[in-house]
Structures are given as C-alpha cells and as structure tokens.
Amino acid sequence: MTRNTTYPRAYLAGPALAAADLGRALVALIAAGYLVTSATDADPADADGLVADVAADMDAARTADVVVTLPGAEDSPEAVYAALFGVPVLSLGDALAGVTR
C-alpha cells in the first residue's frame, strides 16, 4: 500500500470514555496536516450492525498511514491489528513531533 505523505491518513485510537481527549487530539492532528478518522460513533440496532461497525473501524485502521494512540489505547484492537499489516502505531506526541517509524 502506498502511504500518503502530503496529507497522511491517521486513525485515532483512544479509550471509549475519553471524548474530551479524543476531541483535543483530533484538533491537534488536523492542525498538523493529518486526515483523521476514528472509531464509529454508532448505536447499532442488532449484532449484525455491531459486527459491521467493528469491521469498518478495523478496516479504517488497517488502511491508515498511521494509527495514533492516546494513553490507554496503545494495545487497542485497532492498533494491534494495524501493526500486523505494517501500519506504524505512534503516540499522539510522536505523531505531532513528526516521528514516522
């Protein structure tokens, strides 16, 4: 997969109850030039909907140029899955400092 170095695609992974931290990280990453996506904020009606939402989140992490983690999400399913496909997994601080690994 070709990585986008002009506007890198970042998947933002954070603890589910860290909405304020996720919001601040989202603003910082966008200001740094990242195109950012994060977990689906949905309330599926049934198990099939939940499976589809999780699959979409995992696919977004796998196809990102980088997965950026907040404290507590370093070993999140999205980060681990993306790493298996060679996607760099960075802390927010490293991503904002320009680390690429």
Coordinates of C-alpha atoms in Angstrom, one line a residue:
M1 CA 0.0 0.0 0.0
T2 CA 1.3 3.5 -0.9
R3 CA 1.4 5.9 2.0
N4 CA 0.1 9.4 1.6
T5 CA 2.9 11.7 2.7
T6 CA 1.2 15.0 1.8
Y7 CA -1.9 14.5 3.9
P8 CA -1.3 11.3 5.9
R9 CA -4.3 9.4 6.9
A10 CA -4.4 8.9 10.7
Y11 CA -6.7 6.5 12.6
L12 CA -7.1 7.9 16.1
A13 CA -7.5 5.3 18.8
G14 CA -8.4 6.2 22.4
P15 CA -10.3 4.9 25.4
A16 CA -14.1 4.9 24.8
L17 CA -14.8 7.3 27.7
A18 CA -12.1 9.9 26.7
A19 CA -14.3 12.0 24.5
A20 CA -12.6 15.3 25.5
D21 CA -9.1 13.9 25.0
L22 CA -10.2 12.5 21.6
G23 CA -11.6 15.9 20.6
R24 CA -8.4 17.7 21.6
A25 CA -6.3 15.1 19.8
L26 CA -8.4 15.4 16.7
V27 CA -8.0 19.1 16.5
A28 CA -4.2 18.8 17.0
L29 CA -3.8 16.2 14.3
I30 CA -5.9 18.1 11.8
A31 CA -3.8 21.2 12.5
A32 CA -0.7 19.2 11.9
G33 CA -2.0 18.2 8.5
Y34 CA -3.4 14.7 9.1
L35 CA -6.7 13.4 7.6
V36 CA -8.2 11.9 10.7
T37 CA -10.7 9.1 11.3
S38 CA -11.7 7.3 14.5
A39 CA -14.0 4.6 15.8
T40 CA -17.5 4.7 14.6
D41 CA -19.8 6.5 17.0
A42 CA -22.9 4.4 16.4
D43 CA -25.5 2.6 18.3
P44 CA -26.2 -0.5 16.2
A45 CA -29.7 -1.9 16.4
D46 CA -28.5 -5.5 16.3
A47 CA -25.5 -7.8 16.4
D48 CA -25.1 -7.7 12.6
G49 CA -24.8 -3.9 12.8
L50 CA -22.3 -4.1 15.6
V51 CA -20.1 -6.5 13.6
A52 CA -20.3 -4.2 10.5
D53 CA -19.3 -1.2 12.6
V54 CA -16.3 -3.0 14.2
A55 CA -15.3 -4.4 10.7
A56 CA -15.4 -0.8 9.3
D57 CA -13.3 0.5 12.2
M58 CA -10.7 -2.2 11.8
D59 CA -10.5 -1.7 8.1
A60 CA -10.0 2.1 8.6
A61 CA -7.1 1.4 11.0
R62 CA -5.6 -1.2 8.6
T63 CA -5.7 1.2 5.6
A64 CA -4.4 4.3 7.5
D65 CA -1.0 5.7 7.0
V66 CA -0.5 5.7 10.8
V67 CA -2.5 4.8 13.9
V68 CA -2.2 7.4 16.6
T69 CA -2.9 6.2 20.1
L70 CA -3.9 8.2 23.2
P71 CA -2.8 6.9 26.7
G72 CA -4.6 3.7 27.5
A73 CA -5.2 2.7 23.8
E74 CA -1.6 1.6 23.0
D75 CA -2.8 -2.0 22.9
S76 CA -6.3 -1.4 21.4
P77 CA -7.6 -3.9 18.9
E78 CA -7.2 -1.3 16.1
A79 CA -3.6 -0.6 17.0
V80 CA -2.7 -4.2 17.2
Y81 CA -4.5 -5.1 14.0
A82 CA -3.0 -2.3 12.1
A83 CA 0.5 -3.1 13.3
L84 CA 0.1 -6.7 11.9
F85 CA -0.3 -5.1 8.5
G86 CA 2.8 -2.9 8.9
V87 CA 0.9 0.3 9.7
P88 CA 3.1 2.4 12.1
V89 CA 1.5 2.9 15.6
L90 CA 2.5 6.1 17.3
S91 CA 1.6 8.0 20.4
L92 CA -0.1 11.4 19.9
G93 CA 3.1 13.1 21.0
D94 CA 5.3 11.2 18.5
A95 CA 2.8 11.8 15.6
L96 CA 2.7 15.6 16.3
A97 CA 6.5 15.6 16.5
G98 CA 6.8 14.1 13.1
V99 CA 8.1 10.7 14.0
T100 CA 7.3 8.2 11.2
R101 CA 8.9 4.9 12.3

